Amino acid sequence: MINLSGTFCTSTTHTRYWIVAGLLALFYLYAGAMKVLRSRDQLRPMMAWVDRIPLPAARALGTVEILGATGLILPPLTGIAPWLALAATIGFVLLQIGAIAVPLTGEDRQITLNVGLIATAAVIIWLATTWL
């Protein structure tokens, strides 16, 4: 397989991208759908920060997460503008950098998930630059 830069890409890199990007996309599809569909009371046990922002802002974040998850999968799958997958992944890194600030300003100081998501996105960025 040849990537966009014209260099040869192994099927191992291709497979690794799909595994990691698929898992991250599933996570963001689930998290985004919860933010879009659930009430503040339903979100509160899982997201302590939900009381500190307006519900429309949480819904907008959920929409961004769903769109980003779609951007990780559809462009490389269809071959139409596959660079959008890289853009979506960079967007997730920026989203999580912003998301780290929220728990640090409140009582909930757990940022382990955010750091893990940034690390996963970094792996996808590396894989995408070698495959896409």
PDB file of C-alpha atoms in Angstrom:
ATOM      1  CA  MET A   1       0.000   0.000   0.000  1.00  0.00           C
ATOM      2  CA  ILE A   2       1.250   3.483  -0.868  1.00  0.00           C
ATOM      3  CA  ASN A   3       0.477   6.396   1.470  1.00  0.00           C
ATOM      4  CA  LEU A   4      -0.182  10.003   0.489  1.00  0.00           C
ATOM      5  CA  SER A   5       3.493  10.905   0.509  1.00  0.00           C
ATOM      6  CA  GLY A   6       4.192   8.161  -2.026  1.00  0.00           C
ATOM      7  CA  THR A   7       6.106   5.872   0.339  1.00  0.00           C
ATOM      8  CA  PHE A   8       5.361   2.234   0.947  1.00  0.00           C
ATOM      9  CA  CYS A   9       3.236   1.419   3.985  1.00  0.00           C
ATOM     10  CA  THR A  10       3.138  -1.988   5.637  1.00  0.00           C
ATOM     11  CA  SER A  11      -0.126  -3.691   6.392  1.00  0.00           C
ATOM     12  CA  THR A  12       0.986  -3.824  10.041  1.00  0.00           C
ATOM     13  CA  THR A  13       0.869  -0.036  10.272  1.00  0.00           C
ATOM     14  CA  HIS A  14      -2.478  -0.097   8.515  1.00  0.00           C
ATOM     15  CA  THR A  15      -3.859  -2.641  10.996  1.00  0.00           C
ATOM     16  CA  ARG A  16      -2.471  -0.788  13.998  1.00  0.00           C
ATOM     17  CA  TYR A  17      -4.079   2.433  12.824  1.00  0.00           C
ATOM     18  CA  TRP A  18      -7.489   0.789  12.475  1.00  0.00           C
ATOM     19  CA  ILE A  19      -7.291  -0.871  15.878  1.00  0.00           C
ATOM     20  CA  VAL A  20      -6.217   2.233  17.791  1.00  0.00           C
ATOM     21  CA  ALA A  21      -8.372   4.666  15.796  1.00  0.00           C
ATOM     22  CA  GLY A  22     -11.358   2.328  16.050  1.00  0.00           C
ATOM     23  CA  LEU A  23     -11.062   2.108  19.825  1.00  0.00           C
ATOM     24  CA  LEU A  24     -10.673   5.863  20.190  1.00  0.00           C
ATOM     25  CA  ALA A  25     -13.604   6.464  17.846  1.00  0.00           C
ATOM     26  CA  LEU A  26     -15.794   4.076  19.859  1.00  0.00           C
ATOM     27  CA  PHE A  27     -14.857   5.879  23.063  1.00  0.00           C
ATOM     28  CA  TYR A  28     -15.695   9.299  21.634  1.00  0.00           C
ATOM     29  CA  LEU A  29     -18.912   8.075  19.983  1.00  0.00           C
ATOM     30  CA  TYR A  30     -20.094   6.722  23.338  1.00  0.00           C
ATOM     31  CA  ALA A  31     -18.972   9.739  25.368  1.00  0.00           C
ATOM     32  CA  GLY A  32     -20.372  12.171  22.811  1.00  0.00           C
ATOM     33  CA  ALA A  33     -23.710  10.388  22.591  1.00  0.00           C
ATOM     34  CA  MET A  34     -24.024  10.457  26.381  1.00  0.00           C
ATOM     35  CA  LYS A  35     -23.416  14.211  26.450  1.00  0.00           C
ATOM     36  CA  VAL A  36     -25.907  14.809  23.652  1.00  0.00           C
ATOM     37  CA  LEU A  37     -28.684  12.492  24.842  1.00  0.00           C
ATOM     38  CA  ARG A  38     -28.568  12.345  28.632  1.00  0.00           C
ATOM     39  CA  SER A  39     -29.814  14.837  31.189  1.00  0.00           C
ATOM     40  CA  ARG A  40     -27.528  16.672  33.584  1.00  0.00           C
ATOM     41  CA  ASP A  41     -28.683  14.361  36.412  1.00  0.00           C
ATOM     42  CA  GLN A  42     -27.751  11.295  34.361  1.00  0.00           C
ATOM     43  CA  LEU A  43     -24.353  12.739  33.461  1.00  0.00           C
ATOM     44  CA  ARG A  44     -23.406  13.882  36.965  1.00  0.00           C
ATOM     45  CA  PRO A  45     -22.278  10.455  38.354  1.00  0.00           C
ATOM     46  CA  MET A  46     -19.823  10.013  35.463  1.00  0.00           C
ATOM     47  CA  MET A  47     -18.844  13.626  34.847  1.00  0.00           C
ATOM     48  CA  ALA A  48     -18.499  15.671  38.010  1.00  0.00           C
ATOM     49  CA  TRP A  49     -17.742  18.782  35.950  1.00  0.00           C
ATOM     50  CA  VAL A  50     -21.140  18.841  34.247  1.00  0.00           C
ATOM     51  CA  ASP A  51     -22.598  21.201  36.882  1.00  0.00           C
ATOM     52  CA  ARG A  52     -19.916  23.813  36.208  1.00  0.00           C
ATOM     53  CA  ILE A  53     -20.783  24.386  32.545  1.00  0.00           C
ATOM     54  CA  PRO A  54     -24.076  25.140  30.785  1.00  0.00           C
ATOM     55  CA  LEU A  55     -25.847  22.052  29.459  1.00  0.00           C
ATOM     56  CA  PRO A  56     -25.810  23.399  25.857  1.00  0.00           C
ATOM     57  CA  ALA A  57     -22.001  23.591  26.119  1.00  0.00           C
ATOM     58  CA  ALA A  58     -21.860  19.933  27.216  1.00  0.00           C
ATOM     59  CA  ARG A  59     -24.137  19.028  24.311  1.00  0.00           C
ATOM     60  CA  ALA A  60     -21.872  20.958  21.913  1.00  0.00           C
ATOM     61  CA  LEU A  61     -18.840  19.065  23.260  1.00  0.00           C
ATOM     62  CA  GLY A  62     -20.696  15.811  22.671  1.00  0.00           C
ATOM     63  CA  THR A  63     -21.470  16.831  19.108  1.00  0.00           C
ATOM     64  CA  VAL A  64     -17.808  17.702  18.507  1.00  0.00           C
ATOM     65  CA  GLU A  65     -16.782  14.293  19.895  1.00  0.00           C
ATOM     66  CA  ILE A  66     -19.224  12.472  17.594  1.00  0.00           C
ATOM     67  CA  LEU A  67     -18.024  14.438  14.567  1.00  0.00           C
ATOM     68  CA  GLY A  68     -14.391  13.805  15.492  1.00  0.00           C
ATOM     69  CA  ALA A  69     -15.003  10.073  15.871  1.00  0.00           C
ATOM     70  CA  THR A  70     -16.611  10.064  12.445  1.00  0.00           C
ATOM     71  CA  GLY A  71     -13.590  11.947  11.110  1.00  0.00           C
ATOM     72  CA  LEU A  72     -11.237   9.270  12.418  1.00  0.00           C
ATOM     73  CA  ILE A  73     -13.008   6.520  10.512  1.00  0.00           C
ATOM     74  CA  LEU A  74     -14.821   7.733   7.390  1.00  0.00           C
ATOM     75  CA  PRO A  75     -12.089   9.627   5.497  1.00  0.00           C
ATOM     76  CA  PRO A  76      -9.519   6.789   5.566  1.00  0.00           C
ATOM     77  CA  LEU A  77     -12.244   4.212   4.975  1.00  0.00           C
ATOM     78  CA  THR A  78     -13.604   5.962   1.893  1.00  0.00           C
ATOM     79  CA  GLY A  79     -10.271   7.361   0.697  1.00  0.00           C
ATOM     80  CA  ILE A  80     -11.870  10.800   0.403  1.00  0.00           C
ATOM     81  CA  ALA A  81      -9.695  13.461   2.092  1.00  0.00           C
ATOM     82  CA  PRO A  82      -7.916  11.014   4.424  1.00  0.00           C
ATOM     83  CA  TRP A  83      -5.973  13.942   5.925  1.00  0.00           C
ATOM     84  CA  LEU A  84      -9.190  14.755   7.810  1.00  0.00           C
ATOM     85  CA  ALA A  85      -8.454  11.805  10.103  1.00  0.00           C
ATOM     86  CA  LEU A  86      -5.213  13.475  11.120  1.00  0.00           C
ATOM     87  CA  ALA A  87      -7.063  16.770  11.642  1.00  0.00           C
ATOM     88  CA  ALA A  88      -9.680  15.014  13.798  1.00  0.00           C
ATOM     89  CA  THR A  89      -6.977  13.427  15.924  1.00  0.00           C
ATOM     90  CA  ILE A  90      -5.203  16.741  16.440  1.00  0.00           C
ATOM     91  CA  GLY A  91      -8.590  18.166  17.401  1.00  0.00           C
ATOM     92  CA  PHE A  92      -8.968  15.456  20.042  1.00  0.00           C
ATOM     93  CA  VAL A  93      -5.566  16.334  21.498  1.00  0.00           C
ATOM     94  CA  LEU A  94      -6.599  19.985  21.740  1.00  0.00           C
ATOM     95  CA  LEU A  95      -9.956  18.997  23.226  1.00  0.00           C
ATOM     96  CA  GLN A  96      -8.266  16.928  25.936  1.00  0.00           C
ATOM     97  CA  ILE A  97      -5.742  19.642  26.736  1.00  0.00           C
ATOM     98  CA  GLY A  98      -8.709  21.919  27.367  1.00  0.00           C
ATOM     99  CA  ALA A  99     -10.481  19.156  29.262  1.00  0.00           C
ATOM    100  CA  ILE A 100      -7.567  18.809  31.684  1.00  0.00           C
ATOM    101  CA  ALA A 101      -8.138  22.368  32.859  1.00  0.00           C
ATOM    102  CA  VAL A 102     -11.728  21.637  33.938  1.00  0.00           C
ATOM    103  CA  PRO A 103     -10.996  19.097  36.705  1.00  0.00           C
ATOM    104  CA  LEU A 104      -7.970  21.053  37.871  1.00  0.00           C
ATOM    105  CA  THR A 105     -10.146  24.114  38.555  1.00  0.00           C
ATOM    106  CA  GLY A 106     -12.709  22.127  40.545  1.00  0.00           C
ATOM    107  CA  GLU A 107     -12.773  19.551  43.272  1.00  0.00           C
ATOM    108  CA  ASP A 108     -12.340  16.574  40.941  1.00  0.00           C
ATOM    109  CA  ARG A 109      -8.627  16.493  40.112  1.00  0.00           C
ATOM    110  CA  GLN A 110      -8.587  13.229  38.158  1.00  0.00           C
ATOM    111  CA  ILE A 111      -6.889  13.718  34.809  1.00  0.00           C
ATOM    112  CA  THR A 112      -5.638  10.186  34.183  1.00  0.00           C
ATOM    113  CA  LEU A 113      -8.259   9.498  31.500  1.00  0.00           C
ATOM    114  CA  ASN A 114      -7.451  12.798  29.750  1.00  0.00           C
ATOM    115  CA  VAL A 115      -3.729  12.021  29.685  1.00  0.00           C
ATOM    116  CA  GLY A 116      -4.464   8.511  28.396  1.00  0.00           C
ATOM    117  CA  LEU A 117      -6.637   9.909  25.607  1.00  0.00           C
ATOM    118  CA  ILE A 118      -3.890  12.368  24.636  1.00  0.00           C
ATOM    119  CA  ALA A 119      -1.360   9.511  24.519  1.00  0.00           C
ATOM    120  CA  THR A 120      -3.722   7.391  22.397  1.00  0.00           C
ATOM    121  CA  ALA A 121      -4.294  10.291  20.027  1.00  0.00           C
ATOM    122  CA  ALA A 122      -0.518  10.800  19.788  1.00  0.00           C
ATOM    123  CA  VAL A 123      -0.141   7.165  18.702  1.00  0.00           C
ATOM    124  CA  ILE A 124      -2.826   7.687  16.058  1.00  0.00           C
ATOM    125  CA  ILE A 125      -1.089  10.837  14.820  1.00  0.00           C
ATOM    126  CA  TRP A 126       2.155   8.881  14.448  1.00  0.00           C
ATOM    127  CA  LEU A 127       0.401   5.982  12.704  1.00  0.00           C
ATOM    128  CA  ALA A 128      -1.562   8.321  10.439  1.00  0.00           C
ATOM    129  CA  THR A 129       1.577  10.153   9.330  1.00  0.00           C
ATOM    130  CA  THR A 130       3.167   6.853   8.353  1.00  0.00           C
ATOM    131  CA  TRP A 131       0.049   5.349   6.756  1.00  0.00           C
ATOM    132  CA  LEU A 132      -2.247   8.058   5.397  1.00  0.00           C
TER     133      LEU A 132
END
